[in-house]
Coordinates of C-alpha atoms and ligand atoms in Angstrom, one line a residue:
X30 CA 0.0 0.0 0.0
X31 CA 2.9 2.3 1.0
X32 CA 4.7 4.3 -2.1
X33 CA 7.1 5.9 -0.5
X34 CA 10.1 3.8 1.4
X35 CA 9.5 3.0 4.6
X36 CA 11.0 6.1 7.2
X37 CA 13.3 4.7 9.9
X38 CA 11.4 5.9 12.9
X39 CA 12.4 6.4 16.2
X40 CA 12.9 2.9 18.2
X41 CA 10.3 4.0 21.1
X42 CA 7.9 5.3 18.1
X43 CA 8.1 2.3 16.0
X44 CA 4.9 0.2 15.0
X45 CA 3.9 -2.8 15.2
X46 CA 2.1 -3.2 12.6
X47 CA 4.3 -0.8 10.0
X48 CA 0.9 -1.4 7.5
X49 CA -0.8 1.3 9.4
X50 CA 1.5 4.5 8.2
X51 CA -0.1 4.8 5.0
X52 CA 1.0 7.3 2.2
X53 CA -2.0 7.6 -0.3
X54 CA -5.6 8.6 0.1
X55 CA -8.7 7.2 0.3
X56 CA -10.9 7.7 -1.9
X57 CA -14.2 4.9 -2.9
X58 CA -12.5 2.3 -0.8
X59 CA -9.1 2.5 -3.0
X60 CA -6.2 3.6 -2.0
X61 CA -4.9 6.2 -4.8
X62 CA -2.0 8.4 -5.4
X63 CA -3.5 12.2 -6.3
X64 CA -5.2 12.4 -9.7
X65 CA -1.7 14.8 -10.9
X66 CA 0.8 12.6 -8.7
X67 CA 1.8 15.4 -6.8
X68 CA 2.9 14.8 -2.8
X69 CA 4.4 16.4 0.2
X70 CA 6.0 15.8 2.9
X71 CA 5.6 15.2 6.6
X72 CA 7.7 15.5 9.1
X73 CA 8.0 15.2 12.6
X74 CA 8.2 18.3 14.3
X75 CA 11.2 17.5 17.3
X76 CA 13.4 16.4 14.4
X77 CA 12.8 17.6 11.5
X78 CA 13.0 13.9 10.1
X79 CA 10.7 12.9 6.7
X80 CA 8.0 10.7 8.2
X81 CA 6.2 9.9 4.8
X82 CA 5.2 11.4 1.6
X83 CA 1.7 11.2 0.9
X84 CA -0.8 12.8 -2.2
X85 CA -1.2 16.2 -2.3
X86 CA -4.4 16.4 -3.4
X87 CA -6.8 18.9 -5.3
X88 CA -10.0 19.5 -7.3
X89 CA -10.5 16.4 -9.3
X90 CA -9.7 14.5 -6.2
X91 CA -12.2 16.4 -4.3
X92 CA -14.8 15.7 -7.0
X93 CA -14.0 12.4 -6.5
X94 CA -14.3 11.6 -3.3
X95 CA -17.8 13.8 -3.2
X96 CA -18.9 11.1 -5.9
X97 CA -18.1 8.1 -3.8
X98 CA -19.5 9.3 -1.4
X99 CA -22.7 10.4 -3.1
X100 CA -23.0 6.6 -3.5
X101 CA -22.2 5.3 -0.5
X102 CA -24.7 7.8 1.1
X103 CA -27.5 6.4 -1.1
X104 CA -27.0 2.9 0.7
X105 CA -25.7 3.9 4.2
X106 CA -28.7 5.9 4.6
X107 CA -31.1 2.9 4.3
X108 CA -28.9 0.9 6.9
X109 CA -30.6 0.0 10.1
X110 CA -29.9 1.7 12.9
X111 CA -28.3 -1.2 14.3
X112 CA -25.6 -1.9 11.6
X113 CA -24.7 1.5 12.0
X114 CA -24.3 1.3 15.4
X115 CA -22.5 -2.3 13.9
X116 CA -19.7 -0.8 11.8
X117 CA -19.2 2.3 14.6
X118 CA -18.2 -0.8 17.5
X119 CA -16.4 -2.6 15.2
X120 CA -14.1 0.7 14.2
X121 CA -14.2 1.3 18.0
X122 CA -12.7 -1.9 18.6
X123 CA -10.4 -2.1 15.6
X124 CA -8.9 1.5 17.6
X125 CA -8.5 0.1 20.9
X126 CA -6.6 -2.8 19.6
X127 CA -3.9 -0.5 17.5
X128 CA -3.9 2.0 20.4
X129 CA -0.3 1.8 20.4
X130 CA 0.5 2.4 17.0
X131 CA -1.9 5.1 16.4
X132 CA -0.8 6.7 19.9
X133 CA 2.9 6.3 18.4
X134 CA 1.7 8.0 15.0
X135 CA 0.1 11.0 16.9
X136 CA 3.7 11.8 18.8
X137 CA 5.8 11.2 15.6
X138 CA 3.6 13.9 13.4
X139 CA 2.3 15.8 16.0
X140 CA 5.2 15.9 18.7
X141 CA 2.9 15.3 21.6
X142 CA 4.8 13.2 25.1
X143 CA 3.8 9.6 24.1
X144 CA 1.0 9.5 27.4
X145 CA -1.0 12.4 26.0
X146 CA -1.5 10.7 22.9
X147 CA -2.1 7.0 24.4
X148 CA -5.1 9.7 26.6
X149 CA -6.0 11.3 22.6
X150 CA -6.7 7.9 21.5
X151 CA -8.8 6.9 24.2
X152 CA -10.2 10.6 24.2
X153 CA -10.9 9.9 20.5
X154 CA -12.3 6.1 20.6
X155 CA -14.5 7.3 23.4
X156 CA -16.7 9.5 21.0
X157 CA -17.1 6.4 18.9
X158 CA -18.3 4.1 20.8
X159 CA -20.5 7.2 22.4
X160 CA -22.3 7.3 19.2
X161 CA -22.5 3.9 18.1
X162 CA -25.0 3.9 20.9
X163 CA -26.6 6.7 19.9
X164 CA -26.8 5.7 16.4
X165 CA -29.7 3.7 17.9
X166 CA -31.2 6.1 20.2
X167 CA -32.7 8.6 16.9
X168 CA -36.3 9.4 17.6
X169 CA -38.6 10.9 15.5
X170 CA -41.9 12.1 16.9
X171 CA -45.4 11.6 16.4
X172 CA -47.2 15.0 17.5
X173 CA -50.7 15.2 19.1
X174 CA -53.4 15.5 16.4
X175 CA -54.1 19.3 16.3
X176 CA -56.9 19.1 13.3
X177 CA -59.2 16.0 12.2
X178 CA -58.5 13.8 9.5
X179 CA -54.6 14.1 10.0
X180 CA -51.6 12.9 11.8
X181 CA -48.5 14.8 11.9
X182 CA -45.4 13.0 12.5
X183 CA -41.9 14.0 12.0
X184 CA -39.0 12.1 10.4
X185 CA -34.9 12.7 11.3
X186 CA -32.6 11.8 8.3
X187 CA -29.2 12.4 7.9
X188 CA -28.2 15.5 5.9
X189 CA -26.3 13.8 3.3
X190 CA -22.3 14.2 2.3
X191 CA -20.6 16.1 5.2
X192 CA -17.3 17.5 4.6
X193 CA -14.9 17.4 7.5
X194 CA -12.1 19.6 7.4
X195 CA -10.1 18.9 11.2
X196 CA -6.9 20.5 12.9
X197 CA -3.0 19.2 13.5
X198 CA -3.9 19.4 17.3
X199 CA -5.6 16.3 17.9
X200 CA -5.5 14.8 14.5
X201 CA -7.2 11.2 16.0
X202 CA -10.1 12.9 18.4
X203 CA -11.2 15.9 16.0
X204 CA -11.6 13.2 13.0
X205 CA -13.2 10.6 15.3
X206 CA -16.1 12.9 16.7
X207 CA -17.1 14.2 13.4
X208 CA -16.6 10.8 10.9
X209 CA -18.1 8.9 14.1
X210 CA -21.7 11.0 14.2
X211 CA -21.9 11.3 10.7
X212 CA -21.7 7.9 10.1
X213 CA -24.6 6.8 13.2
X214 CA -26.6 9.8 11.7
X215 CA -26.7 8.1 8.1
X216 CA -24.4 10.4 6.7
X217 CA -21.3 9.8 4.4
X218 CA -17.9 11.8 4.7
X219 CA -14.8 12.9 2.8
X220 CA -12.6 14.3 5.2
X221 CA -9.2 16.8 4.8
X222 CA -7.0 16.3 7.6
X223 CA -4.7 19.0 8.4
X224 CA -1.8 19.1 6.4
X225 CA 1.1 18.5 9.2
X226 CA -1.0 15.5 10.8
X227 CA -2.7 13.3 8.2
X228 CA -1.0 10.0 8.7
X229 CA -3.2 9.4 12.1
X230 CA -5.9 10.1 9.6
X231 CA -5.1 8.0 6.9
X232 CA -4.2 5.3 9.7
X233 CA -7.7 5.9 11.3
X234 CA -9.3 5.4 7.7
X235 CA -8.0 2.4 7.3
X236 CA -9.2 0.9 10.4
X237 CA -12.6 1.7 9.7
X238 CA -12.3 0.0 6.5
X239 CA -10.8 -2.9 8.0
X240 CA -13.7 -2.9 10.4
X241 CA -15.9 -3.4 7.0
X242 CA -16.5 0.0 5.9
X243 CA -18.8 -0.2 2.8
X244 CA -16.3 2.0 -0.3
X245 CA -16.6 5.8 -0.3
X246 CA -18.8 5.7 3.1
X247 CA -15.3 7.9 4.3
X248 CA -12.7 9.4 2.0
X249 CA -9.4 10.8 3.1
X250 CA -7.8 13.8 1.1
X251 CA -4.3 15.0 2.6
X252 CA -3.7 18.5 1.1
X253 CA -0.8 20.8 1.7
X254 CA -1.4 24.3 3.0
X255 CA -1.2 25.4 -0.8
X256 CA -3.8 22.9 -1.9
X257 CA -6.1 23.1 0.5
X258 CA -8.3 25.7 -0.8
X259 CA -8.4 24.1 -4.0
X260 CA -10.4 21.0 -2.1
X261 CA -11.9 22.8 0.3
X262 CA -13.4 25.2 -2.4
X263 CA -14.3 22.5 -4.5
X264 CA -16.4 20.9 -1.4
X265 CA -18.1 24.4 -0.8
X266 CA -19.0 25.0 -4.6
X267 CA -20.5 21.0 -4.7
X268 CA -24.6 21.1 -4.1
X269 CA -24.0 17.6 -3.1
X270 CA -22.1 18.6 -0.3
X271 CA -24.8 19.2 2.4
X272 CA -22.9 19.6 5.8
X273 CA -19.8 21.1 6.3
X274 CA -17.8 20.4 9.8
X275 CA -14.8 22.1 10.4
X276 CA -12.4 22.6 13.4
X277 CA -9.8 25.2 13.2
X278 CA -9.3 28.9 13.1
X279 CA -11.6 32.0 13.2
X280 CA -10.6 33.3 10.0
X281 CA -11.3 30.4 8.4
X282 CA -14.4 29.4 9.5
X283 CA -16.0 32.6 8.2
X284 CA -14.6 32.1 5.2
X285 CA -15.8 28.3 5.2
X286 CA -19.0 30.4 6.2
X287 CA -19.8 32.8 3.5
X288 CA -18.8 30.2 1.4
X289 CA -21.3 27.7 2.2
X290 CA -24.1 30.2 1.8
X291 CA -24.4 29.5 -2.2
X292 CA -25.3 25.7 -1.4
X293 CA -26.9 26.5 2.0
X294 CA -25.2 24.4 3.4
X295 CA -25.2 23.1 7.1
X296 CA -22.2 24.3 9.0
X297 CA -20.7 23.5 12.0
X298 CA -17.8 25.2 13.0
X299 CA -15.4 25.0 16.3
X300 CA -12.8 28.2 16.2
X301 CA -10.5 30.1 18.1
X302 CA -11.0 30.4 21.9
X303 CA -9.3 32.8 24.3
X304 CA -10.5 30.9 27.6
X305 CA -10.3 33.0 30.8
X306 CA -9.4 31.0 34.1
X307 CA -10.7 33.3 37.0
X308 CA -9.4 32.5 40.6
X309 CA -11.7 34.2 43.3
X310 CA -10.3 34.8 46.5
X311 CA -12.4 32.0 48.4
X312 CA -10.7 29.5 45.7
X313 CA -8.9 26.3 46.8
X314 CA -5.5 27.4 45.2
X315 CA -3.9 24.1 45.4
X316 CA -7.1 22.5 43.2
X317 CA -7.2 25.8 41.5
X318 CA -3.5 25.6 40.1
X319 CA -3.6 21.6 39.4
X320 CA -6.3 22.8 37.4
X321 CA -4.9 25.4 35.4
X322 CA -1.6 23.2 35.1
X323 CA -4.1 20.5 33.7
X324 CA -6.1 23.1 31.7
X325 CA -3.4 25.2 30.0
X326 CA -0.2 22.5 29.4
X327 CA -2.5 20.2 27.8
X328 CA -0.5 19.2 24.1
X329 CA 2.0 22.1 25.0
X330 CA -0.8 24.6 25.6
X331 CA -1.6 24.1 21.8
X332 CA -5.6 23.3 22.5
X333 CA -8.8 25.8 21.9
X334 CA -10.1 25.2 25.1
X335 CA -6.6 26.2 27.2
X336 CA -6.8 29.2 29.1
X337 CA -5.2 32.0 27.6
X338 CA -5.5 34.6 30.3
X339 CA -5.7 33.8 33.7
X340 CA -7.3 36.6 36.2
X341 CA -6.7 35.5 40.0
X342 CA -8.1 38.2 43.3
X343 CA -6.0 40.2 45.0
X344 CA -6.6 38.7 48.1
X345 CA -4.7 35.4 46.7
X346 CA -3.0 37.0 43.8
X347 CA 0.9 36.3 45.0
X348 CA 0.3 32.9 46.7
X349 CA -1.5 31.5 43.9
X350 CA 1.2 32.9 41.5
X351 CA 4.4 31.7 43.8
X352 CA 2.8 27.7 44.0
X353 CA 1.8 28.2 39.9
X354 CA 5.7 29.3 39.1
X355 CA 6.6 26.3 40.9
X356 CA 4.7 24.2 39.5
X357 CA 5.4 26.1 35.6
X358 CA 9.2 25.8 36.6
X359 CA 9.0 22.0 37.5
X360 CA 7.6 20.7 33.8
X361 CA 10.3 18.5 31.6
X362 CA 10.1 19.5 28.4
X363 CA 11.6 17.4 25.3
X364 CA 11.0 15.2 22.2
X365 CA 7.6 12.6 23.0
X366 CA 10.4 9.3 22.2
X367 CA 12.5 10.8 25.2
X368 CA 10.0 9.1 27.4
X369 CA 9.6 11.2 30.5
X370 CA 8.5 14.5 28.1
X371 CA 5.3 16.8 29.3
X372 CA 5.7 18.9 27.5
X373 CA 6.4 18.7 23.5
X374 CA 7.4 20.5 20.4
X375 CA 5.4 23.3 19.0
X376 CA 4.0 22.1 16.1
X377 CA 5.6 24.6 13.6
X378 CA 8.6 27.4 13.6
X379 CA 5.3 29.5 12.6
X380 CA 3.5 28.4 15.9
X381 CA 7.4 29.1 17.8
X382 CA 7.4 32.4 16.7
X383 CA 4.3 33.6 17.8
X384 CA 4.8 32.3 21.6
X385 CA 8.2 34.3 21.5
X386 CA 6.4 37.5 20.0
X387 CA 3.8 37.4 23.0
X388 CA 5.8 37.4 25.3
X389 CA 8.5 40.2 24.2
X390 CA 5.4 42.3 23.1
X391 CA 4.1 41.6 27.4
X392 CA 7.4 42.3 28.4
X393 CA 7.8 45.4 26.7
X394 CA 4.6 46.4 27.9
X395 CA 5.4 46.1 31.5
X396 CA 5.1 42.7 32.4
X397 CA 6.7 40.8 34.6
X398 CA 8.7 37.4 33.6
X399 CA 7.9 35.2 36.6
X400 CA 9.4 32.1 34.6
X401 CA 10.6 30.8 30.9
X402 CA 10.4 33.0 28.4
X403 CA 12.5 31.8 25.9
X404 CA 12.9 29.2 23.3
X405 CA 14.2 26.1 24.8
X406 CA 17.0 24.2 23.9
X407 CA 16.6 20.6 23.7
X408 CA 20.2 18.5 23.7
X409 CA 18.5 15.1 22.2
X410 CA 16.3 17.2 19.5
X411 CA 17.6 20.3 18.7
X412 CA 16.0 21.2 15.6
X413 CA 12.8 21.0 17.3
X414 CA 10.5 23.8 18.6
X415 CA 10.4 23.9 21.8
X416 CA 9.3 26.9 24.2
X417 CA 10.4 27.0 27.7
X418 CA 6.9 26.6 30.1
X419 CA 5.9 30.7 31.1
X420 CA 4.3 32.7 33.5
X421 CA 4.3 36.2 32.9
X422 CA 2.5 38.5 36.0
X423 CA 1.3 42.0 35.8
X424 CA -0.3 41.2 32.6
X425 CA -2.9 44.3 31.3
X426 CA -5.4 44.3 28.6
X427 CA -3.4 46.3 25.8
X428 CA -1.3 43.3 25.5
X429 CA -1.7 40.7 22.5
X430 CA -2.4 38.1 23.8
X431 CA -5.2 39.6 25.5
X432 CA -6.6 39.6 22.2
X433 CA -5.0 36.2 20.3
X434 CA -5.1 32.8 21.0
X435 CA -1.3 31.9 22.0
X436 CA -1.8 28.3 21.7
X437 CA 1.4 27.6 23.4
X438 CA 2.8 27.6 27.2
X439 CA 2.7 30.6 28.2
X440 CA 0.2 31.5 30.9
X441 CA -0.3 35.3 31.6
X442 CA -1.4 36.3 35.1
X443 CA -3.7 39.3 35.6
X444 CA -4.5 41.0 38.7
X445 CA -8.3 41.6 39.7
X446 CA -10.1 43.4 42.4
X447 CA -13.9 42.7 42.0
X448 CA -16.3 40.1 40.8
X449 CA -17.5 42.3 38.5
X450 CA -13.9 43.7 37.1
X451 CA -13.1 40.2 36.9
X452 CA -16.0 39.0 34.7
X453 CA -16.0 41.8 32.4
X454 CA -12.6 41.4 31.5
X455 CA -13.4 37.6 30.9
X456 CA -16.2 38.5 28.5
X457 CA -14.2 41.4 26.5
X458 CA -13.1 39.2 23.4
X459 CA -15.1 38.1 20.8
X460 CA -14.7 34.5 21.5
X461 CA -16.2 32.0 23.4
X462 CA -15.1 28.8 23.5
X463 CA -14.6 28.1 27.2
X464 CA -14.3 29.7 30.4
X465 CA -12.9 28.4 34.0
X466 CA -13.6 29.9 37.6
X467 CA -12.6 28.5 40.9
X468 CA -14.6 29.5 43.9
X469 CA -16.2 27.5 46.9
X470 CA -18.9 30.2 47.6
X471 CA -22.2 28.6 46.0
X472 CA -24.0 31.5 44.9
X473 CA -21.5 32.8 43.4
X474 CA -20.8 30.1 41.6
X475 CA -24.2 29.9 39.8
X476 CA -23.9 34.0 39.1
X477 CA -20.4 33.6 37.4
X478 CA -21.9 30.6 35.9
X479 CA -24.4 32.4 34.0
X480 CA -22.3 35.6 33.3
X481 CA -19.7 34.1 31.0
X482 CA -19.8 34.3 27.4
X483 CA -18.7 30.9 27.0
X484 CA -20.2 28.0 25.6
X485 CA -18.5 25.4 28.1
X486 CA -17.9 26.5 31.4
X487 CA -15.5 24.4 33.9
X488 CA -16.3 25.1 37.7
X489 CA -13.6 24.5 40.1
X490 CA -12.8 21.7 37.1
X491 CA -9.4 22.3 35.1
X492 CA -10.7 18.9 32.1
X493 CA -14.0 19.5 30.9
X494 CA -13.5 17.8 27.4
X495 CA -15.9 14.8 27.3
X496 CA -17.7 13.0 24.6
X497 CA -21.0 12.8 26.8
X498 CA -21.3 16.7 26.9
X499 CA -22.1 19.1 24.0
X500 CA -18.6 20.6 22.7
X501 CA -18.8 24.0 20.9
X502 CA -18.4 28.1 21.3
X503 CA -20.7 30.7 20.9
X504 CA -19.6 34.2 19.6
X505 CA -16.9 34.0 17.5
X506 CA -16.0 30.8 18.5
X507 CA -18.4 29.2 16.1
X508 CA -21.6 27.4 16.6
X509 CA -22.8 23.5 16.4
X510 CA -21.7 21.4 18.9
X511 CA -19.8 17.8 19.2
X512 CA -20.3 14.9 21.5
X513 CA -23.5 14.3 23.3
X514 CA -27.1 13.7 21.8
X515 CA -26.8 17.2 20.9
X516 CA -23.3 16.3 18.7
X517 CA -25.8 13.9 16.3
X518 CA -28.7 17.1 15.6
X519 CA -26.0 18.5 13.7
X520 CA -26.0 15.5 11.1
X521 CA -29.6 15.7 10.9
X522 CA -32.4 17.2 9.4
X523 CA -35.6 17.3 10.7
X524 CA -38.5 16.5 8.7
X525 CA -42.3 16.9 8.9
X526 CA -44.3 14.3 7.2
X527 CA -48.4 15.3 7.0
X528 CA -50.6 12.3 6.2
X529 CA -54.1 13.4 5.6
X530 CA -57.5 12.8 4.3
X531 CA -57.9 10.2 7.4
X532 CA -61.6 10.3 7.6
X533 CA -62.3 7.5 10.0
X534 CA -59.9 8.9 12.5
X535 CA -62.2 12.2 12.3
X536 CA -64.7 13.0 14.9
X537 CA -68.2 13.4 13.0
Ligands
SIN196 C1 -9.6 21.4 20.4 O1 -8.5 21.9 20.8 O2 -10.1 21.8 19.4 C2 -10.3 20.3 21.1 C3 -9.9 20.1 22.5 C4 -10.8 19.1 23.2 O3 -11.6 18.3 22.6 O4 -10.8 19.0 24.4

């Protein structure tokens, strides 16, 4: 299946079954080089190294894959609910039982420490076997007859080919919990995984067609960053194309938008966040930082839902500070084959550069370097882009990153006086992804609660990711959510079916 030679990969990273790094796409159950042969690379971010080559792909590949799938949908959208909910265990299984190797794949492209992506996959399978069982739990309705002589009942059928278009930062879990609802909905996919991470994707795809995945049910397109738009576009310009789901930044997302609007199309998009963590002066600071460390170091702080600002009361303001520098300065950074690793690469010099530029922007602003603040040097991989774990204090709103997602490990402290202060500041960015606060007064709890512009709020709770609860921003953090019954409405449509002229049935 492989055309490219084999990479020699790290001993610790190696696979067992060498089968699962795959370097073509997937397109009506075949496995194809791009329609023009062109390829590109991937690499592994702590070294540098070539991992694979795999098809670059563009329009006529697109087209492709939308026609495969056009025909798959036809089928899969007659299948009982329970061979749905079939194929989705069988997948599940098939990913619990390569763990390792798709766990290893996740570290090699991504750079994440080897435990958080054994916790990705998991994270990932979790949402499939959460909607193989929900594949079985779609109700329609029959509503209460309002006029004699008919019955009003109302049907819910899956919208048809959903694109998904998914991010480098969790290139198993985005995939999983978009492919995995489509599919219980009825729904067929071609996918574009994002152009540093594909292999998990790729590797995932086969799986599922291992576990007996009918042809074109899911097509995977890699595309570099230059021909992306040329499949993306493709997919938004295609009437047949009925549901795009995309994870990834703001800008693109209302592009992906506007875009869409020509088809109608049904969107659901998870963007940008700039998550405020707010520690109140009745906090528990010890659960308060464990949180934040579990919160905002999560994949090397590159994750939407990390906190990018953290506001703590004067009251507790220098303790909480002094026991989160400790715990910042204590953090082993290095390649995810060094073994002992928390903290990886950054995924991209790009990525590098803009956790350096946040915090010399801070600095010269007047804040104050508590710990890091530099690039960090890493003796067994030092081509890779590392950032030394930060806490910066004194932090004001006129800084960037009061306005920009960092997505790296840098956690800027500011200094609040009031509950009010404290949650206008929160709310004064036009995201709204997540939001944390730690408090043990009740009442307050329920107020801050409500005030956040957020769509997932964490109280006293650092990990709030879970594929029983709806996922998804508000603002300009997008809209639709993932996981949850809610997560399946997305793949649906809801139709009302009128059956008149049922004369019997009316009163005389
Ligand atoms: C994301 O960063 O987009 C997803 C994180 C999560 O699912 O917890």
């Amino acid at each position: 299946m492989s055309s490219t030679p084999a990479p020699t990969l790290p001993a610790t990273l190696a696979l067992a079954r060498p089968e699962l790094l795959v370097s073509r796409c997937l397109i009506d159950g075949a496995w194809r080089d791009a329609a023009d042969g062109r390829r590109f690379a991937v690499t592994d971010p702590a070294s540098g190294a070539l991992l694979a080559e795999v098809p670059d792909c563009g329009a006529a590949d697109a087209a492709a894959a939308v026609d495969a799938a056009q025909r798959a949908f036809a089928a899969w959208r007659r299948a009982t609910s329970r061979e749905r909910a079939a194929l989705l265990k069988r997948w599940h299984a098939a990913i619990l039982a390569n763990q390792e190797d798709l766990a290893r794949l996740i570290s090699l492209e991504q750079g994440k420490p080897l435990a958080e992506s054994r916790g990705e996959v998991l994270y990932g399978a979790s949402y499939v076997e959460w909607f193989a069982e929900e594949a079985q739990r779609i109700h329609g309705d029959i509503l209460p007859q309002a006029q004699a002589g008919k019955q009003l009942f109302v049907l819910k059928e899956p919208v048809g080919v959903v694109a998904a278009i998914t991010p480098w930062n969790f290139p198993l879990a985005m995939l999983a919990r978009k492919i995995a609802p489509a599919l219980a909905a009825g729904c067929a996919v071609v996918a574009k995984p994002a152009e540093d991470t594909p292999l998990t994707a790729l590797a995932l795809a086969r799986l599922l067609q291992e576990a007996g995945a009918p042809a074109g049910l899911v097509n995977v397109l890699p595309a570099s960053r230059a021909q992306t738009p040329a499949v993306a576009d493709a997919w938004l310009a295609d009437a047949r194309v009925r549901k795009i789901s995309f994870t990834g930044s703001t800008a693109v997302g209302k592009h992906l938008a506007r875009a869409s609007a020509d088809t109608l199309k049904k969107v659901s998009l998870e963007l940008g966040g700039n998550a405020p963590f707010i520690v109140f002066d009745d906090a528990d600071v010890d659960a308060a930082v464990a949180g934040l460390m579990a919160a905002k170091f999560r994949n090397a702080g590159q994750t939407c839902v990390c906190p990018n600002r953290v506001l703590v009361q004067d009251g507790i303001h220098d303790t909480f500070v002094a026991a989160l520098a400790r715990a910042v300065a204590a953090l082993r950074v290095g390649p995810a084959d060094g073994g002992s690793a928390e903290i990886g690469p950054l995924i991209n010099q790009r990525a590098l550069a803009k956790v350096q530029h946040h915090v010399e922007d801070a600095l010269a602003k007047g804040a104050r370097l508590v710990t890091g603040g530099a690039r960090h040097d890493c003796a067994e991989a030092p081509h890779g882009h590392f950032f030394t774990p930060t806490v910066l204090a004194g932090a004001t709103a006129d800084m960037r990153f009061n306005h920009e997602e960092t997505f790296g490990p840098m956690v800027p402290v500011f200094r609040f006086a009031t509950e009010a202060e404290a949650i206008a500041l929160a709310n004064a960015t036009p995201y709204g992804l997540a939001a944390y606060f730690y408090s043990r007064d009740i009442a307050r709890v329920w107020d801050v609660a409500q005030a956040l512009e957020a769509g997932m709020v964490g109280v006293n709770e650092g990990a709030l990711s879970s594929e029983a609860a709806p996922f998804g921003g508000i603002k300009e953090s997008g809209y639709g959510r993932e996981g949850s019954r809610y997560g399946l409405d997305d793949y649906l449509h809801t139709k009302y079916v009128c059956q008149g002229n049922l004369a019997r049935h009316a009163r005389a």
